[in-house]
Tab-separated table of C-alpha atoms in Angstrom:
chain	number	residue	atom	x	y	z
B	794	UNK	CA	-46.227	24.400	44.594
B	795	UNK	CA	-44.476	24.032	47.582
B	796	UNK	CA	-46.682	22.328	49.238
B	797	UNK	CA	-46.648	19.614	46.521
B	798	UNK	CA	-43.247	18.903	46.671
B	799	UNK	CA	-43.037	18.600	50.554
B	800	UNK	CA	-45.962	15.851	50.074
B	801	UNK	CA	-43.825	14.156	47.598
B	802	UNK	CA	-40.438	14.381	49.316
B	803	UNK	CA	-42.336	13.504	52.623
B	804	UNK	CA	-43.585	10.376	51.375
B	805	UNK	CA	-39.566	9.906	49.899
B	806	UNK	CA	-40.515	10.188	46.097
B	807	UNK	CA	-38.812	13.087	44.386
B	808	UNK	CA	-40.463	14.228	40.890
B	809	UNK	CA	-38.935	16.842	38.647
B	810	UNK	CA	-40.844	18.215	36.308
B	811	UNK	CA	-39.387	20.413	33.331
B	812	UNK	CA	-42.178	21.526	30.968
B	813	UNK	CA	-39.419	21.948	28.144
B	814	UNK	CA	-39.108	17.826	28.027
B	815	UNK	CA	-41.730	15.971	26.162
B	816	UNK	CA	-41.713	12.341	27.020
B	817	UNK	CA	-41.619	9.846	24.452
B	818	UNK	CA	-43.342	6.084	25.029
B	819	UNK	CA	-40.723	4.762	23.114
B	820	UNK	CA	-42.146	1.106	24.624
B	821	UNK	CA	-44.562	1.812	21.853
B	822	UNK	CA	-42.165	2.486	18.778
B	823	UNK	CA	-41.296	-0.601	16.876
B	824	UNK	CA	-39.098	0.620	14.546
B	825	UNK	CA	-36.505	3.567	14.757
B	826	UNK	CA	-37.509	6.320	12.394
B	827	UNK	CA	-35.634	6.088	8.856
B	828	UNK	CA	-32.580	7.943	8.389
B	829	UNK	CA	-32.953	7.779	4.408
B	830	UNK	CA	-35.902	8.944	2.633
B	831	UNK	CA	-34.852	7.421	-0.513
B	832	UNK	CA	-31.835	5.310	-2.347
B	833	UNK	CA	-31.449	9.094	-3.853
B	834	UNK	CA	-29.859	10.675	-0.521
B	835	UNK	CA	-26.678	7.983	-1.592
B	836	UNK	CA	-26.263	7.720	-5.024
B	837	UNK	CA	-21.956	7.626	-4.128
B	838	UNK	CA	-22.634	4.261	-1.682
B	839	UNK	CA	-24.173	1.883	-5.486
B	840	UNK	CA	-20.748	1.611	-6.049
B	841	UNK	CA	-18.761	-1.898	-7.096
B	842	UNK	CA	-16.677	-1.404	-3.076
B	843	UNK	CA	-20.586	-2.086	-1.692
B	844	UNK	CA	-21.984	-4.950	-3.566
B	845	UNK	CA	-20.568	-8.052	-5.395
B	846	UNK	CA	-22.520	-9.643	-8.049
B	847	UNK	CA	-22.353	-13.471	-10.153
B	848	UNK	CA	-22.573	-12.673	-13.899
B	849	UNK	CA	-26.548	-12.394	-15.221
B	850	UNK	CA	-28.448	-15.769	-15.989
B	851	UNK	CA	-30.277	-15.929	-18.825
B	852	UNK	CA	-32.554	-18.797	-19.560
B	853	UNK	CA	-34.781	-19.044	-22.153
B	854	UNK	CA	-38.308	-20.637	-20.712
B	855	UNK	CA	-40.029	-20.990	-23.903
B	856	UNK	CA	-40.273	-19.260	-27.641
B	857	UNK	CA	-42.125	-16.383	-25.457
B	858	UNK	CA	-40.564	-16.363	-22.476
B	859	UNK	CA	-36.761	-15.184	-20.990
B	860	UNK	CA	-35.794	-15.867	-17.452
B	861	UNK	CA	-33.118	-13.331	-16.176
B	862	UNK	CA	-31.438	-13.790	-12.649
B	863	UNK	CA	-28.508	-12.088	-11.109
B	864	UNK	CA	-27.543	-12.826	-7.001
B	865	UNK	CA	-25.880	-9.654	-5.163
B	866	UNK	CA	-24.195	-9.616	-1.869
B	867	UNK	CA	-24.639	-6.477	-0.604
B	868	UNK	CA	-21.701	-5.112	1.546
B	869	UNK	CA	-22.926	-4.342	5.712
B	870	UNK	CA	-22.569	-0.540	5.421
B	871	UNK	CA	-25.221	-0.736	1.853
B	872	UNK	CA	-27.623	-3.745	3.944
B	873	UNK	CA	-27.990	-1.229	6.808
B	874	UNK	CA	-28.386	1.906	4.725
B	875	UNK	CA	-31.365	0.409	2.965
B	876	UNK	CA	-32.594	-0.903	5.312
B	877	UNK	CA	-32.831	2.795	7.146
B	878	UNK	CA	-34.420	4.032	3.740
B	879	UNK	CA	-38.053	5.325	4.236
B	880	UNK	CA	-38.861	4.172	0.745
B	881	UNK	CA	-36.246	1.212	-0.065
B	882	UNK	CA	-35.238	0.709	-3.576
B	883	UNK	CA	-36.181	-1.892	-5.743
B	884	UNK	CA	-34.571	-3.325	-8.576
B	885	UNK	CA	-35.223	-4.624	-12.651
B	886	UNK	CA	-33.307	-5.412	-15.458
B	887	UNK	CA	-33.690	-3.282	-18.735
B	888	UNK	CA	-32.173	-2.975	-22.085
B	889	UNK	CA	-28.295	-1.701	-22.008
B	890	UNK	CA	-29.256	1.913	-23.353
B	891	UNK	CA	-26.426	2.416	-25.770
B	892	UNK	CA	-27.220	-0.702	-28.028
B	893	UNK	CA	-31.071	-1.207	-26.925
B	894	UNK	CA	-31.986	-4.350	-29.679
B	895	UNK	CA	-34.408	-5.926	-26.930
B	896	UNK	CA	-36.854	-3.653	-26.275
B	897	UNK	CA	-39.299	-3.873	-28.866
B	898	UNK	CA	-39.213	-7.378	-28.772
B	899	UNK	CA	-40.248	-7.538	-24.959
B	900	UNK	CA	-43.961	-7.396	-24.387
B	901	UNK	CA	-44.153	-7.152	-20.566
B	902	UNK	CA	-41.555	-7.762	-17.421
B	903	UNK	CA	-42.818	-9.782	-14.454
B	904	UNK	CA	-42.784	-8.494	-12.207
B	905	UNK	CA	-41.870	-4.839	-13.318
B	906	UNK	CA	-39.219	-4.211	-10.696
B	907	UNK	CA	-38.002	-6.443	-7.763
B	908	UNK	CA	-38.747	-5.782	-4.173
B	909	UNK	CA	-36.422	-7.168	-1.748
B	910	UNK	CA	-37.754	-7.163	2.035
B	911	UNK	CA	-34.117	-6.210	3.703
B	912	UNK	CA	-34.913	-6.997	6.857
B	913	UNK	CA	-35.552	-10.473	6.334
B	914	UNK	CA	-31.895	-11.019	4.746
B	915	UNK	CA	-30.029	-13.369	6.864
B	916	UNK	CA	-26.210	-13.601	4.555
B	917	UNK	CA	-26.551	-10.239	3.169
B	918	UNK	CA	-27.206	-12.182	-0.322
B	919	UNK	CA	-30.595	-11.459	-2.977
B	920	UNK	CA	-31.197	-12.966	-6.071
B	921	UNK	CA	-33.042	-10.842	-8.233
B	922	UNK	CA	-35.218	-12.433	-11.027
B	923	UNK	CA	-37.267	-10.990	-13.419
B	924	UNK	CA	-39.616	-13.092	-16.330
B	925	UNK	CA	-39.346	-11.352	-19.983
B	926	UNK	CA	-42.643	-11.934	-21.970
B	927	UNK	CA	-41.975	-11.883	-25.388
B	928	UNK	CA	-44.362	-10.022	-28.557
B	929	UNK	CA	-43.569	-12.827	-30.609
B	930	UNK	CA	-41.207	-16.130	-30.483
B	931	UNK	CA	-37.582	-15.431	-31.663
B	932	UNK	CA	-35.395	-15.389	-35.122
B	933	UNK	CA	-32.060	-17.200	-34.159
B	934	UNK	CA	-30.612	-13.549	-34.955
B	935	UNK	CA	-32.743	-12.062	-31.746
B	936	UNK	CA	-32.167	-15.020	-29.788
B	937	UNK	CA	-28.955	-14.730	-29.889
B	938	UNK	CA	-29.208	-11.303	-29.013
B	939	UNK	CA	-31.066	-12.138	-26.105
B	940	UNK	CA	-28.975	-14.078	-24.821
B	941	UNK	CA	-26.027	-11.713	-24.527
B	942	UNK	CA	-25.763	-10.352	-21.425
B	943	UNK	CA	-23.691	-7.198	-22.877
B	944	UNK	CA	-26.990	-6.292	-24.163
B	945	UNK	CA	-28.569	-5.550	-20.421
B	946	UNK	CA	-28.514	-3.457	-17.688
B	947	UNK	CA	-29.019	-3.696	-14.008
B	948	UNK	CA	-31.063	-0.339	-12.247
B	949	UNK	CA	-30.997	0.415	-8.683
B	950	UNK	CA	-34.771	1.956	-8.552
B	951	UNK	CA	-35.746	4.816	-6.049
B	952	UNK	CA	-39.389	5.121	-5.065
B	953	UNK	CA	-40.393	6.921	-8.680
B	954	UNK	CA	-39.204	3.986	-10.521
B	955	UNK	CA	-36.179	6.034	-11.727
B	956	UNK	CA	-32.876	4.736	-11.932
B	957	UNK	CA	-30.819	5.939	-8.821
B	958	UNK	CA	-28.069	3.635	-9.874
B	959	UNK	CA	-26.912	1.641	-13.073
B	960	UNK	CA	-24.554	-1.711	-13.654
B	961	UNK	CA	-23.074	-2.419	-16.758
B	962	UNK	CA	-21.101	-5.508	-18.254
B	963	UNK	CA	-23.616	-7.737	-16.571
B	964	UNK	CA	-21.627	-10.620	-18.079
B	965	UNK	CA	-18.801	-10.157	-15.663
B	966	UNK	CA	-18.858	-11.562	-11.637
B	967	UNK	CA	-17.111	-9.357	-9.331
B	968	UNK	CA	-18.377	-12.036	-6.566
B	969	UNK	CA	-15.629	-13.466	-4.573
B	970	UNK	CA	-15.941	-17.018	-4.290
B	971	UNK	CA	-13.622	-16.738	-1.184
């Protein structure tokens, strides 16, 4: 062993070698490991303080068809968190659970929930849109009902589809036009 560091300090290259270290190619690593595992380790940070939202659009396509859209700016501290999230959330649009008269009217969502690609977000601003297909076309009486936002609700989604965080009064903007 000796020997082996003379050679190297003789040829003026020092090398220290600890076997406790493992060295990491971290040229190789393109992205820095998650520090979320799901929207579930920050249920407290789907609050109204980290995301602003216009009221919900609702357009009706066709007798069959309902087109809902809401945009969200999503404060830096919640942008960064899910973007750190091993398995980022997604989003949908469902029936407002206390007063559900949609639901079995509504054949199919497209798509099912919203996925949002959060590194690609340049203003910290999604729209999410979803596509009701209806069983059958509308009475006046369910149109209208259709067409009250009261009657919705907006789910955060973790990575089982369950809600992980839930907005009410979607016919209210807390977006600052500022």
């Amino acid at each position: 062993m000796f020997w082996l560091i003379s050679c190297f300090l003789t040829i003026g290259v020092a090398v220290w070698f600890n076997p406790n270290t493992v060295s990491v190619d971290t040229a190789s690593q393109k992205l820095p490991k998650p520090r979320y595992s799901s929207i579930g380790d920050y249920p407290a940070a789907l609050n109204g303080d980290q995301f602003k939202r216009t009221p919900l659009h609702i357009h009706v396509q066709d007798d069959q068809t309902i087109d809902l859209q809401m945009k969200l700016k999503l404060s830096k501290a919640l942008l960064e968190r899910f973007k750190q999230t091993a398995h980022p959330p997604t989003f949908s649009f469902a029936a407002n659970v206390n007063q559900d008269v949609l639901s079995p009217y509504v054949k199919r969502k497209q798509p099912a929930h919203v996925t949002v690609d959060f590194t690609s977000i340049s203003n910290r601003t999604i729209v999410i849109k979803q596509r009701l297909s209806l069983k059958s076309a509308l009475t006046p009486y369910q149109k209208k009902q259709f067409l009250d936002a009261e009657n919705y609700q907006f789910l955060f989604l973790n990575e089982h589809d369950a809600a992980a965080g839930i907005v009410f009064d979607l016919d209210l903007s807390t977006w600052d036009s500022r």
